[in-house]
mmCIF file of C-alpha atoms in Angstrom:
data_model
loop_
_atom_site.group_PDB
_atom_site.id
_atom_site.type_symbol
_atom_site.label_atom_id
_atom_site.label_comp_id
_atom_site.label_asym_id
_atom_site.label_seq_id
_atom_site.Cartn_x
_atom_site.Cartn_y
_atom_site.Cartn_z
ATOM 1 C CA MET A 1 166.156 59.513 47.629
ATOM 2 C CA PHE A 2 168.966 57.095 46.753
ATOM 3 C CA VAL A 3 167.202 56.180 43.516
ATOM 4 C CA GLU A 4 166.915 59.885 42.697
ATOM 5 C CA ALA A 5 170.620 60.277 43.461
ATOM 6 C CA GLY A 6 171.390 57.724 40.774
ATOM 7 C CA PHE A 7 172.358 54.613 42.710
ATOM 8 C CA PRO A 8 171.962 51.503 40.498
ATOM 9 C CA ALA A 9 171.059 49.070 43.294
ATOM 10 C CA LEU A 10 169.740 49.199 46.844
ATOM 11 C CA ALA A 11 169.982 46.930 49.882
ATOM 12 C CA THR A 12 167.943 47.059 53.064
ATOM 13 C CA PRO A 13 169.780 47.001 56.426
ATOM 14 C CA SER A 14 168.088 44.751 58.975
ATOM 15 C CA ALA A 15 169.272 46.952 61.846
ATOM 16 C CA GLY A 16 167.966 50.080 60.142
ATOM 17 C CA VAL A 17 164.607 48.491 59.396
ATOM 18 C CA ALA A 18 164.408 47.263 62.990
ATOM 19 C CA ALA A 19 165.040 50.775 64.312
ATOM 20 C CA SER A 20 162.395 52.257 62.023
ATOM 21 C CA LEU A 21 159.875 49.729 63.357
ATOM 22 C CA GLY A 22 160.782 50.266 67.006
ATOM 23 C CA TYR A 23 162.770 47.067 67.598
ATOM 24 C CA GLU A 24 166.277 46.289 68.726
ATOM 25 C CA ASP A 25 168.564 44.895 66.044
ATOM 26 C CA GLY A 26 167.774 41.215 65.579
ATOM 27 C CA ALA A 27 164.385 41.418 67.304
ATOM 28 C CA THR A 28 162.143 42.254 64.327
ATOM 29 C CA PRO A 29 159.377 39.660 63.854
ATOM 30 C CA PRO A 30 159.751 38.085 60.408
ATOM 31 C CA ASP A 31 156.272 39.122 59.243
ATOM 32 C CA GLU A 32 157.121 42.747 59.963
ATOM 33 C CA MET A 33 160.518 42.484 58.263
ATOM 34 C CA PHE A 34 159.056 41.004 55.076
ATOM 35 C CA ALA A 35 156.265 43.620 55.086
ATOM 36 C CA ALA A 36 158.816 46.421 55.454
ATOM 37 C CA VAL A 37 160.906 45.048 52.597
ATOM 38 C CA ALA A 38 157.787 44.870 50.417
ATOM 39 C CA ARG A 39 156.984 48.535 51.188
ATOM 40 C CA ILE A 40 160.533 49.565 50.293
ATOM 41 C CA VAL A 41 160.371 47.661 47.005
ATOM 42 C CA ARG A 42 157.010 49.307 46.200
ATOM 43 C CA ALA A 43 158.439 52.750 46.988
ATOM 44 C CA VAL A 44 161.393 52.132 44.679
ATOM 45 C CA SER A 45 159.104 50.786 41.951
ATOM 46 C CA SER A 46 156.929 53.907 42.214
ATOM 47 C CA CYS A 47 159.919 55.921 40.985
ATOM 48 C CA ASP A 48 159.411 54.410 37.501
ATOM 49 C CA THR A 49 162.728 52.618 37.727
ATOM 50 C CA THR A 50 164.129 49.130 37.480
ATOM 51 C CA VAL A 51 166.545 49.614 40.384
ATOM 52 C CA PRO A 52 166.800 46.241 42.164
ATOM 53 C CA VAL A 53 166.370 45.872 45.919
ATOM 54 C CA SER A 54 168.149 43.213 47.972
ATOM 55 C CA ALA A 55 166.915 42.390 51.476
ATOM 56 C CA ASP A 56 168.844 41.665 54.648
ATOM 57 C CA VAL A 57 166.819 38.869 56.253
ATOM 58 C CA GLU A 58 169.330 38.079 58.974
ATOM 59 C CA GLY A 59 169.587 34.308 59.562
ATOM 60 C CA GLY A 60 166.423 33.415 57.685
ATOM 61 C CA TYR A 61 164.150 33.380 60.769
ATOM 62 C CA GLY A 62 164.190 29.607 61.049
ATOM 63 C CA LEU A 63 162.163 29.239 57.852
ATOM 64 C CA ALA A 64 162.599 26.262 55.579
ATOM 65 C CA PRO A 65 164.505 27.226 52.415
ATOM 66 C CA ALA A 66 161.476 26.958 50.112
ATOM 67 C CA GLU A 67 159.338 29.127 52.405
ATOM 68 C CA LEU A 68 162.100 31.672 52.850
ATOM 69 C CA VAL A 69 162.538 31.970 49.092
ATOM 70 C CA ALA A 70 158.784 32.248 48.512
ATOM 71 C CA ARG A 71 158.429 35.011 51.078
ATOM 72 C CA LEU A 72 161.369 36.928 49.647
ATOM 73 C CA LEU A 73 160.002 36.695 46.119
ATOM 74 C CA ASP A 74 156.599 37.869 47.371
ATOM 75 C CA THR A 75 158.227 41.116 48.558
ATOM 76 C CA GLY A 76 159.642 41.811 45.109
ATOM 77 C CA ALA A 77 163.235 41.680 46.342
ATOM 78 C CA VAL A 78 165.809 40.294 43.931
ATOM 79 C CA GLY A 79 168.368 39.163 46.479
ATOM 80 C CA CYS A 80 169.119 38.618 50.147
ATOM 81 C CA ASN A 81 171.797 38.555 52.844
ATOM 82 C CA LEU A 82 171.954 35.456 55.029
ATOM 83 C CA GLU A 83 174.137 35.319 58.150
ATOM 84 C CA ASP A 84 176.262 32.408 59.346
ATOM 85 C CA SER A 85 175.999 33.166 63.062
ATOM 86 C CA SER A 86 173.289 33.352 65.693
ATOM 87 C CA GLU A 87 173.023 34.283 69.356
ATOM 88 C CA GLY A 88 174.960 31.122 70.122
ATOM 89 C CA GLY A 89 177.896 32.178 67.956
ATOM 90 C CA LEU A 90 179.160 31.012 64.591
ATOM 91 C CA LYS A 91 177.199 28.261 62.880
ATOM 92 C CA ASP A 92 178.834 25.064 61.723
ATOM 93 C CA PRO A 93 180.110 26.114 58.274
ATOM 94 C CA ARG A 94 179.390 22.823 56.505
ATOM 95 C CA ARG A 95 175.851 22.606 57.830
ATOM 96 C CA HIS A 96 175.308 26.226 56.908
ATOM 97 C CA ALA A 97 176.678 25.577 53.411
ATOM 98 C CA ASP A 98 174.240 22.668 53.028
ATOM 99 C CA TRP A 99 171.401 24.983 54.045
ATOM 100 C CA LEU A 100 172.548 27.645 51.585
ATOM 101 C CA ALA A 101 172.583 24.999 48.845
ATOM 102 C CA GLU A 102 168.922 24.284 49.627
ATOM 103 C CA VAL A 103 168.123 27.996 49.423
ATOM 104 C CA ARG A 104 169.950 28.147 46.089
ATOM 105 C CA ALA A 105 168.015 25.143 44.775
ATOM 106 C CA ALA A 106 164.687 26.665 45.823
ATOM 107 C CA ALA A 107 165.537 30.074 44.367
ATOM 108 C CA GLY A 108 167.115 28.987 41.096
ATOM 109 C CA ASP A 109 168.275 32.132 39.350
ATOM 110 C CA ARG A 110 165.538 34.309 40.845
ATOM 111 C CA LEU A 111 167.539 35.611 43.831
ATOM 112 C CA PHE A 112 171.041 36.993 44.265
ATOM 113 C CA LEU A 113 172.360 35.136 47.300
ATOM 114 C CA ASN A 114 174.817 37.121 49.449
ATOM 115 C CA ALA A 115 176.289 34.815 52.110
ATOM 116 C CA ARG A 116 177.488 36.742 55.141
ATOM 117 C CA VAL A 117 180.628 35.476 56.863
ATOM 118 C CA ASP A 118 180.603 36.581 60.507
ATOM 119 C CA THR A 119 184.046 35.490 61.689
ATOM 120 C CA PHE A 120 185.456 39.000 62.105
ATOM 121 C CA ILE A 121 182.528 40.271 64.192
ATOM 122 C CA ARG A 122 182.655 37.082 66.274
ATOM 123 C CA GLY A 123 186.241 37.617 67.329
ATOM 124 C CA VAL A 124 188.066 35.489 64.735
ATOM 125 C CA SER A 125 190.573 37.875 63.168
ATOM 126 C CA ASP A 126 192.427 35.381 60.956
ATOM 127 C CA PRO A 127 191.314 35.928 57.327
ATOM 128 C CA ALA A 128 191.982 32.235 56.624
ATOM 129 C CA GLU A 129 188.874 31.245 58.611
ATOM 130 C CA ALA A 130 186.727 33.669 56.625
ATOM 131 C CA VAL A 131 188.228 32.362 53.379
ATOM 132 C CA ALA A 132 187.512 28.744 54.339
ATOM 133 C CA ARG A 133 183.877 29.529 55.111
ATOM 134 C CA ALA A 134 183.477 31.680 52.005
ATOM 135 C CA ARG A 135 184.763 28.897 49.762
ATOM 136 C CA LEU A 136 182.162 26.499 51.177
ATOM 137 C CA TYR A 137 179.400 29.048 50.595
ATOM 138 C CA VAL A 138 180.487 29.794 47.032
ATOM 139 C CA ALA A 139 180.566 26.052 46.325
ATOM 140 C CA ALA A 140 177.034 25.849 47.752
ATOM 141 C CA GLY A 141 175.816 28.393 45.209
ATOM 142 C CA ALA A 142 176.247 31.795 46.853
ATOM 143 C CA ASP A 143 176.576 34.578 44.286
ATOM 144 C CA CYS A 144 178.602 36.750 46.652
ATOM 145 C CA VAL A 145 180.158 36.489 50.113
ATOM 146 C CA TYR A 146 180.150 39.189 52.757
ATOM 147 C CA PRO A 147 182.921 38.992 55.388
ATOM 148 C CA ILE A 148 181.278 41.613 57.570
ATOM 149 C CA GLY A 149 183.623 43.590 59.784
ATOM 150 C CA ALA A 150 186.703 42.709 57.752
ATOM 151 C CA PRO A 151 189.340 45.429 58.228
ATOM 152 C CA PRO A 152 190.760 46.976 55.043
ATOM 153 C CA GLU A 153 194.117 45.279 55.571
ATOM 154 C CA ALA A 154 192.420 41.851 55.383
ATOM 155 C CA ILE A 155 190.695 42.492 52.054
ATOM 156 C CA PRO A 156 193.650 41.539 49.788
ATOM 157 C CA ALA A 157 193.946 38.134 51.511
ATOM 158 C CA LEU A 158 190.193 37.611 51.158
ATOM 159 C CA ARG A 159 190.338 38.599 47.493
ATOM 160 C CA ALA A 160 193.226 36.214 46.841
ATOM 161 C CA GLY A 161 191.486 33.288 48.493
ATOM 162 C CA ILE A 162 187.887 33.678 47.349
ATOM 163 C CA ASP A 163 186.495 33.102 43.875
ATOM 164 C CA GLY A 164 183.619 35.388 43.022
ATOM 165 C CA PRO A 165 182.340 38.731 44.270
ATOM 166 C CA ILE A 166 183.178 40.015 47.743
ATOM 167 C CA ASN A 167 180.876 42.397 49.619
ATOM 168 C CA VAL A 168 182.651 44.801 51.966
ATOM 169 C CA GLY A 169 180.898 46.912 54.575
ATOM 170 C CA SER A 170 181.831 50.552 54.906
ATOM 171 C CA ALA A 171 180.884 53.621 56.877
ATOM 172 C CA PRO A 172 179.224 56.217 54.630
ATOM 173 C CA GLY A 173 182.181 58.134 53.262
ATOM 174 C CA GLY A 174 183.479 59.818 50.174
ATOM 175 C CA ALA A 175 184.525 58.584 46.764
ATOM 176 C CA ALA A 176 188.172 58.238 47.764
ATOM 177 C CA GLU A 177 187.414 55.758 50.551
ATOM 178 C CA LEU A 178 185.138 53.693 48.351
ATOM 179 C CA SER A 179 187.628 53.667 45.491
ATOM 180 C CA GLU A 180 190.308 52.421 47.871
ATOM 181 C CA LEU A 181 188.087 49.512 48.955
ATOM 182 C CA GLY A 182 187.617 48.649 45.294
ATOM 183 C CA ARG A 183 191.359 48.788 44.731
ATOM 184 C CA LEU A 184 191.895 46.398 47.631
ATOM 185 C CA GLY A 185 189.486 43.884 46.130
ATOM 186 C CA ALA A 186 185.914 44.734 47.128
ATOM 187 C CA THR A 187 183.344 43.995 44.421
ATOM 188 C CA ARG A 188 180.246 45.243 46.224
ATOM 189 C CA ILE A 189 180.086 47.861 48.983
ATOM 190 C CA THR A 190 177.197 48.197 51.405
ATOM 191 C CA PHE A 191 176.699 50.493 54.380
ATOM 192 C CA GLY A 192 174.584 48.459 56.795
ATOM 193 C CA PRO A 193 172.663 50.760 59.135
ATOM 194 C CA GLY A 194 175.233 53.537 58.700
ATOM 195 C CA LEU A 195 173.025 55.690 56.461
ATOM 196 C CA GLN A 196 170.019 55.295 58.788
ATOM 197 C CA ARG A 197 172.187 56.256 61.765
ATOM 198 C CA GLN A 198 173.528 59.239 59.828
ATOM 199 C CA ALA A 199 169.942 60.383 59.222
ATOM 200 C CA MET A 200 169.058 59.879 62.894
ATOM 201 C CA ALA A 201 172.080 61.961 63.936
ATOM 202 C CA ALA A 202 170.717 64.812 61.828
ATOM 203 C CA VAL A 203 167.290 64.428 63.471
ATOM 204 C CA ARG A 204 168.908 64.383 66.930
ATOM 205 C CA GLU A 205 170.815 67.572 66.133
ATOM 206 C CA GLY A 206 167.632 69.225 64.897
ATOM 207 C CA ALA A 207 165.770 68.154 68.023
ATOM 208 C CA ALA A 208 168.499 69.670 70.218
ATOM 209 C CA ARG A 209 168.268 72.953 68.339
ATOM 210 C CA LEU A 210 164.471 73.041 68.825
ATOM 211 C CA ARG A 211 164.796 72.262 72.531
ATOM 212 C CA ASP A 212 167.393 75.012 72.997
#
C-alpha cells in the first residue's frame, strides 16, 4: 500500500514485524525476522517497482559481520538498522564502532548502513553524548545515524555536530510536522512501529463495533 501511495523507499520496523509474528518486541528469532524481511521485499518487488527496502535487524542477533551481511543480502534488502544498546544498556561506543566497521567492510557498497544511537531512549538526554557516538559510527563507515527518541529541540545540535545524514523517528503525522523535522535538520524520517500500531488501532475499533 505504501508503494502504491508513492513512497520512494520503505523500512521494516522490528517491533511491527515482531507483533505480526506473535512475539514481543526484541524476541523475534533471527530466522523468522530474516524470512519476514524477505517476504516484504518480495511483496514490494511484485509491484513492478524498484522501491528499496531497508531492514531493522535490531542488534544483529549476535551474528558475525560477514554472516549478518550475507543473510541481509539474501533477503533482498538494500540496507539495515543496527542498534548500539542491548538488554544490559548502552554498548561501549568504540567497540560498537569497530564492529560496524567490520559490517561495512563485509558489505562494501551493497548495503546502506543506518547506525542507531540509543542514548535518548536509555536515559541520556545530553545531545553531546549522541553526537560523540554518531561521529564514531560515521567514521566507522555508517551511511546514516539514527538518534532514536531525540526530541525535536535536540535536532539542531545533532545536525550541527554530525557529518552526514541523520534519521529522525516520528509519529505518523501530517506534512507540516514532517516538514518541520526537515527544517530542524532531519535527513531521513522513519516511523518505527507507529504505522503498524495505527493499523491495529483501526482493527481494535472495528472489533469493538462488531462486539457491540
